mmCIF file with all atom_site columns, C-alpha atoms in Angstrom:
data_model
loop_
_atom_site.group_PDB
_atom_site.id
_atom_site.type_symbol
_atom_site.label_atom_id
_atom_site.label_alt_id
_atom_site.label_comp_id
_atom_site.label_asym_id
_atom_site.label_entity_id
_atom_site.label_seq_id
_atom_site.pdbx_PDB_ins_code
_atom_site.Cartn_x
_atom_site.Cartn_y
_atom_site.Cartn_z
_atom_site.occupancy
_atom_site.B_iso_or_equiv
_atom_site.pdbx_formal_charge
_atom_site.auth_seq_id
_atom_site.auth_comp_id
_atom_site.auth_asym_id
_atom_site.auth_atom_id
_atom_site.pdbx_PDB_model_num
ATOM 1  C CA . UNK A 1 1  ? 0.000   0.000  0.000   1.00 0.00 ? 1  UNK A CA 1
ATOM 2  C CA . UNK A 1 2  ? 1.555   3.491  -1.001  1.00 0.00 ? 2  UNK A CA 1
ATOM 3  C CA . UNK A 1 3  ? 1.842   6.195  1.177   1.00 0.00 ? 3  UNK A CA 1
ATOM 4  C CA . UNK A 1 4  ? -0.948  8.017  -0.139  1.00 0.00 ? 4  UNK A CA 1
ATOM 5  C CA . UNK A 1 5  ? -3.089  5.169  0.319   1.00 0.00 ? 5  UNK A CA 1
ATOM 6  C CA . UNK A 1 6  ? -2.578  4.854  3.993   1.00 0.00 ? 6  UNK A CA 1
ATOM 7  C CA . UNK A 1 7  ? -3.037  8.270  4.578   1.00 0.00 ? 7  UNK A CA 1
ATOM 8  C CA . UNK A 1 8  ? -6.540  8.752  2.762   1.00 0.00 ? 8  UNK A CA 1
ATOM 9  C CA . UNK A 1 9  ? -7.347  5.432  4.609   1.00 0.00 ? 9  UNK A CA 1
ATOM 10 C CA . UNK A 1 10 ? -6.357  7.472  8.136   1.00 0.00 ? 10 UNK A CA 1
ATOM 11 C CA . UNK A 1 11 ? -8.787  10.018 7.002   1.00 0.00 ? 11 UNK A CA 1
ATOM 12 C CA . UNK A 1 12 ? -11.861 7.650  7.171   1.00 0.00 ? 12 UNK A CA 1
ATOM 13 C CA . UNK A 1 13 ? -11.669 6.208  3.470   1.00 0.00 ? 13 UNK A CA 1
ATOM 14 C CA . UNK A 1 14 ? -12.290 2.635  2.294   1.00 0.00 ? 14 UNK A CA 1
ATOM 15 C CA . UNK A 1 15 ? -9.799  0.566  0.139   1.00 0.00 ? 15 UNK A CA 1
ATOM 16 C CA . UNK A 1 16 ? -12.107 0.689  -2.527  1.00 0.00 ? 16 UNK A CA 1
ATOM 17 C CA . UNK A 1 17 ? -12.594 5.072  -2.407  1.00 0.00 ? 17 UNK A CA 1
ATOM 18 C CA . UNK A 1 18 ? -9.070  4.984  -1.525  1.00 0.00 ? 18 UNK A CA 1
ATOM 19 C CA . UNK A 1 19 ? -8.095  3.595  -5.177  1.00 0.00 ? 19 UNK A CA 1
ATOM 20 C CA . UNK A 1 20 ? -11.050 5.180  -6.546  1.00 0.00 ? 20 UNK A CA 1
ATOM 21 C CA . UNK A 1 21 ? -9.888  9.178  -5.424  1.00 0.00 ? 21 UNK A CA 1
ATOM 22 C CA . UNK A 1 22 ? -6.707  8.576  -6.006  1.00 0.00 ? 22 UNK A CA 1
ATOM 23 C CA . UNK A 1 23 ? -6.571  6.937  -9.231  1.00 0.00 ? 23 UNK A CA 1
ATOM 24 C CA . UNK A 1 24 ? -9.505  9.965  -10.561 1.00 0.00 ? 24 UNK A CA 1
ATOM 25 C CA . UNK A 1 25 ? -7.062  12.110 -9.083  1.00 0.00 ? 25 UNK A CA 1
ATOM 26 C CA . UNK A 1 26 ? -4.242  11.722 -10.488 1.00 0.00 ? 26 UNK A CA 1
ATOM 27 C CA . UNK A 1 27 ? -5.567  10.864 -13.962 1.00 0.00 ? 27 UNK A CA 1
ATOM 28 C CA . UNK A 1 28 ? -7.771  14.145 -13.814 1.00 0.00 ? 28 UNK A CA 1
ATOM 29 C CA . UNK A 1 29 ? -11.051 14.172 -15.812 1.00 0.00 ? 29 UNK A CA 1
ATOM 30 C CA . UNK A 1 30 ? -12.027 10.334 -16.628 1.00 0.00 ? 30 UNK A CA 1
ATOM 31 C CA . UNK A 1 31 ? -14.193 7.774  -17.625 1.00 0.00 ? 31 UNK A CA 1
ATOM 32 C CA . UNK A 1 32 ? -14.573 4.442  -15.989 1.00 0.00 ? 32 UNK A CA 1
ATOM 33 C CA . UNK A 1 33 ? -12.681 2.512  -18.030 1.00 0.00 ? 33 UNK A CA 1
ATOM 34 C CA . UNK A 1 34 ? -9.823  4.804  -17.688 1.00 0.00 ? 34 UNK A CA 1
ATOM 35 C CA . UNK A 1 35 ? -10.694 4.230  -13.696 1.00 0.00 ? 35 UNK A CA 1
ATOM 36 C CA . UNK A 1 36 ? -11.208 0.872  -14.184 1.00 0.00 ? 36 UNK A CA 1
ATOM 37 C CA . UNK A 1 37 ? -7.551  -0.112 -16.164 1.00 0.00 ? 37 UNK A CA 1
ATOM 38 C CA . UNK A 1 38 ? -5.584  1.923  -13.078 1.00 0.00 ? 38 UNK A CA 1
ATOM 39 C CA . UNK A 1 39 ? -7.629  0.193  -10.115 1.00 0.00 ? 39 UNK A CA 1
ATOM 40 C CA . UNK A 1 40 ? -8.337  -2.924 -11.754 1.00 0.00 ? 40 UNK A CA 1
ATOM 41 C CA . UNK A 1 41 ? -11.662 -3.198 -9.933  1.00 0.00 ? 41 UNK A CA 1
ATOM 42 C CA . UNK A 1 42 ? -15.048 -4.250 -11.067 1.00 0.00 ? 42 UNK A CA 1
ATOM 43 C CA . UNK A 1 43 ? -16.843 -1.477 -12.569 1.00 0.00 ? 43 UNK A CA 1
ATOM 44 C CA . UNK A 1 44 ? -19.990 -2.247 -9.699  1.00 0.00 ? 44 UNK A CA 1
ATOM 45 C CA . UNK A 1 45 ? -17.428 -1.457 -6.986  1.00 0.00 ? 45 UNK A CA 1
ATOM 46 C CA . UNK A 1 46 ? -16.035 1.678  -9.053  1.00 0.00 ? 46 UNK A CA 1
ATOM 47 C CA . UNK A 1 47 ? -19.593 3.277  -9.171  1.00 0.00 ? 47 UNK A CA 1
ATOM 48 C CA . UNK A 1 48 ? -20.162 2.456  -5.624  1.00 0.00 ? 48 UNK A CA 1
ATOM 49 C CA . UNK A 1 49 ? -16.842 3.954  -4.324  1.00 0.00 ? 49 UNK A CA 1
ATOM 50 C CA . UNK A 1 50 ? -17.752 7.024  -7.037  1.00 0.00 ? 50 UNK A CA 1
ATOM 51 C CA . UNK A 1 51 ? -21.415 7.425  -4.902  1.00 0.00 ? 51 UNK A CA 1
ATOM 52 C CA . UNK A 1 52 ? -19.703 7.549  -1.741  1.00 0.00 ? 52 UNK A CA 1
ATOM 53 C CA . UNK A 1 53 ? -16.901 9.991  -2.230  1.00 0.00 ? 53 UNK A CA 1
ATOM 54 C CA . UNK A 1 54 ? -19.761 12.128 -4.125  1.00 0.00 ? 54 UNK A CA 1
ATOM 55 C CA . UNK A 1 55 ? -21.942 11.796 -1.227  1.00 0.00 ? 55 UNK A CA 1
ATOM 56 C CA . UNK A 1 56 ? -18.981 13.185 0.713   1.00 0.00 ? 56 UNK A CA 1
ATOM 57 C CA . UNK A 1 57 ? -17.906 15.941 -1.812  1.00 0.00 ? 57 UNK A CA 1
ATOM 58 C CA . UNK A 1 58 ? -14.337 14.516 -2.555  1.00 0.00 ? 58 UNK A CA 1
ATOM 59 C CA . UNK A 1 59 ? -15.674 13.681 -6.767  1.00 0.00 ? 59 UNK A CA 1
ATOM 60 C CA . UNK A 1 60 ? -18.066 14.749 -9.031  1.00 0.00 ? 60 UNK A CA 1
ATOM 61 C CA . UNK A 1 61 ? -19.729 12.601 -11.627 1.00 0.00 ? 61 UNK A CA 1
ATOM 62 C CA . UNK A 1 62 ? -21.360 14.076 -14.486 1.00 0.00 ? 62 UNK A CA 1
ATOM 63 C CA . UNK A 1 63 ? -23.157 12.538 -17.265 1.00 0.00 ? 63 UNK A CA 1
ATOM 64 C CA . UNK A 1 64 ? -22.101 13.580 -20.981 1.00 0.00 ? 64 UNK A CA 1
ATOM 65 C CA . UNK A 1 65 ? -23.436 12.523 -23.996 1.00 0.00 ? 65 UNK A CA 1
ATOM 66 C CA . UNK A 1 66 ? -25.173 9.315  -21.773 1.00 0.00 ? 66 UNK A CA 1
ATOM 67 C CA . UNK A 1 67 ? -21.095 8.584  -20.038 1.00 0.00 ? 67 UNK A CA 1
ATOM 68 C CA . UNK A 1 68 ? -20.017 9.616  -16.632 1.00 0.00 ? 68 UNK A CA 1
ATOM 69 C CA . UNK A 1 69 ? -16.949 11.541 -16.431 1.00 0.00 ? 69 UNK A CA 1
ATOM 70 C CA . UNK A 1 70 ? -15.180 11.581 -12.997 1.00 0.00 ? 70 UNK A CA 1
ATOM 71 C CA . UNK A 1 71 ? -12.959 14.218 -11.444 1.00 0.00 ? 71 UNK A CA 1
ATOM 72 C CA . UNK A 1 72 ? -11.806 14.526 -8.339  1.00 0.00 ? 72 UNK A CA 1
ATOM 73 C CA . UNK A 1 73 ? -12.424 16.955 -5.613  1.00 0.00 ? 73 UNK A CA 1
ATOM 74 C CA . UNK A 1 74 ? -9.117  19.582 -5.150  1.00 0.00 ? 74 UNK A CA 1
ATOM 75 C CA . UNK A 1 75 ? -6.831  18.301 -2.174  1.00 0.00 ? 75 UNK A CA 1
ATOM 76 C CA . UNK A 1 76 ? -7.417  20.928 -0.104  1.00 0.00 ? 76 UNK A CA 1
ATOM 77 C CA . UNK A 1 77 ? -11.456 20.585 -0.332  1.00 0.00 ? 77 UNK A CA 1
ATOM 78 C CA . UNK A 1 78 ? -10.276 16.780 1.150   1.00 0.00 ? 78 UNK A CA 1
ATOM 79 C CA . UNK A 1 79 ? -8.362  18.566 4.169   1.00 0.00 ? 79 UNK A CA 1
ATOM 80 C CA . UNK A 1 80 ? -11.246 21.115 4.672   1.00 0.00 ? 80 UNK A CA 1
ATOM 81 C CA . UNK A 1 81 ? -13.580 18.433 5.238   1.00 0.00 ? 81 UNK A CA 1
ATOM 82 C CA . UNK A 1 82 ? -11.195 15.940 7.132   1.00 0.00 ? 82 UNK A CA 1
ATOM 83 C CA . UNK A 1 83 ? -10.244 19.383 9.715   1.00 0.00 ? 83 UNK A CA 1
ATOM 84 C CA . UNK A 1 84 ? -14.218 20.034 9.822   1.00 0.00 ? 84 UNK A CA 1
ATOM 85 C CA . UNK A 1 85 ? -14.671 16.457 10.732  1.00 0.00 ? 85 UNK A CA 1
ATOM 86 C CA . UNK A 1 86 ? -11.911 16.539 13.783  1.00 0.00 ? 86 UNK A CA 1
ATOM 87 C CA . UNK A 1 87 ? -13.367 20.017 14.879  1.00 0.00 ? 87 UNK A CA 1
ATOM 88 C CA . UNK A 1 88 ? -16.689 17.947 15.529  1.00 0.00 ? 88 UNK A CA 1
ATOM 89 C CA . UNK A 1 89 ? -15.017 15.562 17.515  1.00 0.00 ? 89 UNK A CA 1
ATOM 90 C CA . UNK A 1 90 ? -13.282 17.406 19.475  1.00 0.00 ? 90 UNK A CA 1
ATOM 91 C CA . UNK A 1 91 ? -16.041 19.669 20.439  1.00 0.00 ? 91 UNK A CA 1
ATOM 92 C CA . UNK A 1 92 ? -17.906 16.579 21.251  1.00 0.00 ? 92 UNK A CA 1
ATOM 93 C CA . UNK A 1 93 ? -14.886 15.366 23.402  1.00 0.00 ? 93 UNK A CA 1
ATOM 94 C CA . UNK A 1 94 ? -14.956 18.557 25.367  1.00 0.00 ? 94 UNK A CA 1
ATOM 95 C CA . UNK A 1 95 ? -18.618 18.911 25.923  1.00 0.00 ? 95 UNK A CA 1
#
């Protein structure tokens, strides 16, 4: 597992939106067969990972022409969110 991995993985991600984000990520703008050659997942468990990093504002899907395009939300919208998610637990922690 590469670096990045474990770190996305420390941030609350699954192995499956862990290769998702950052295979979208670095490949930029994509399709999911472009997603699916760099994983080498099944296209199923590419569309779920893609629902639940949309649900959590790390990708965007769009539909073109009938085909999803995937991108990938900007690192430091990731690290916004991940420090949002800390500042809730620790005001939880202290109350």
């Amino acid at each position: 597992m590469t670096r990045l991995h474990q770190r996305l993985r420390q941030f609350g991600l699954n192995d499956n939106e862990t290769k998702v984000y950052s295979s979208v990520f670095r490949l930029g703008d994509c399709s999911i067969g472009a997603i699916e050659r760099e994983t080498s997942l099944h296209r199923q468990l590419i569309y779920n990972a893609a629902a639940s990093l949309e649900a959590k504002g790390l990708l965007s899907v769009q539909r073109l022409g009938g085909r999803r395009r995937f991108s990938a939300a900007p690192a430091a919208t990731f690290l916004e969110q991940y420090e949002a998610g800390r500042q809730n637990v620790l005001d939880l922690v202290r109350n």
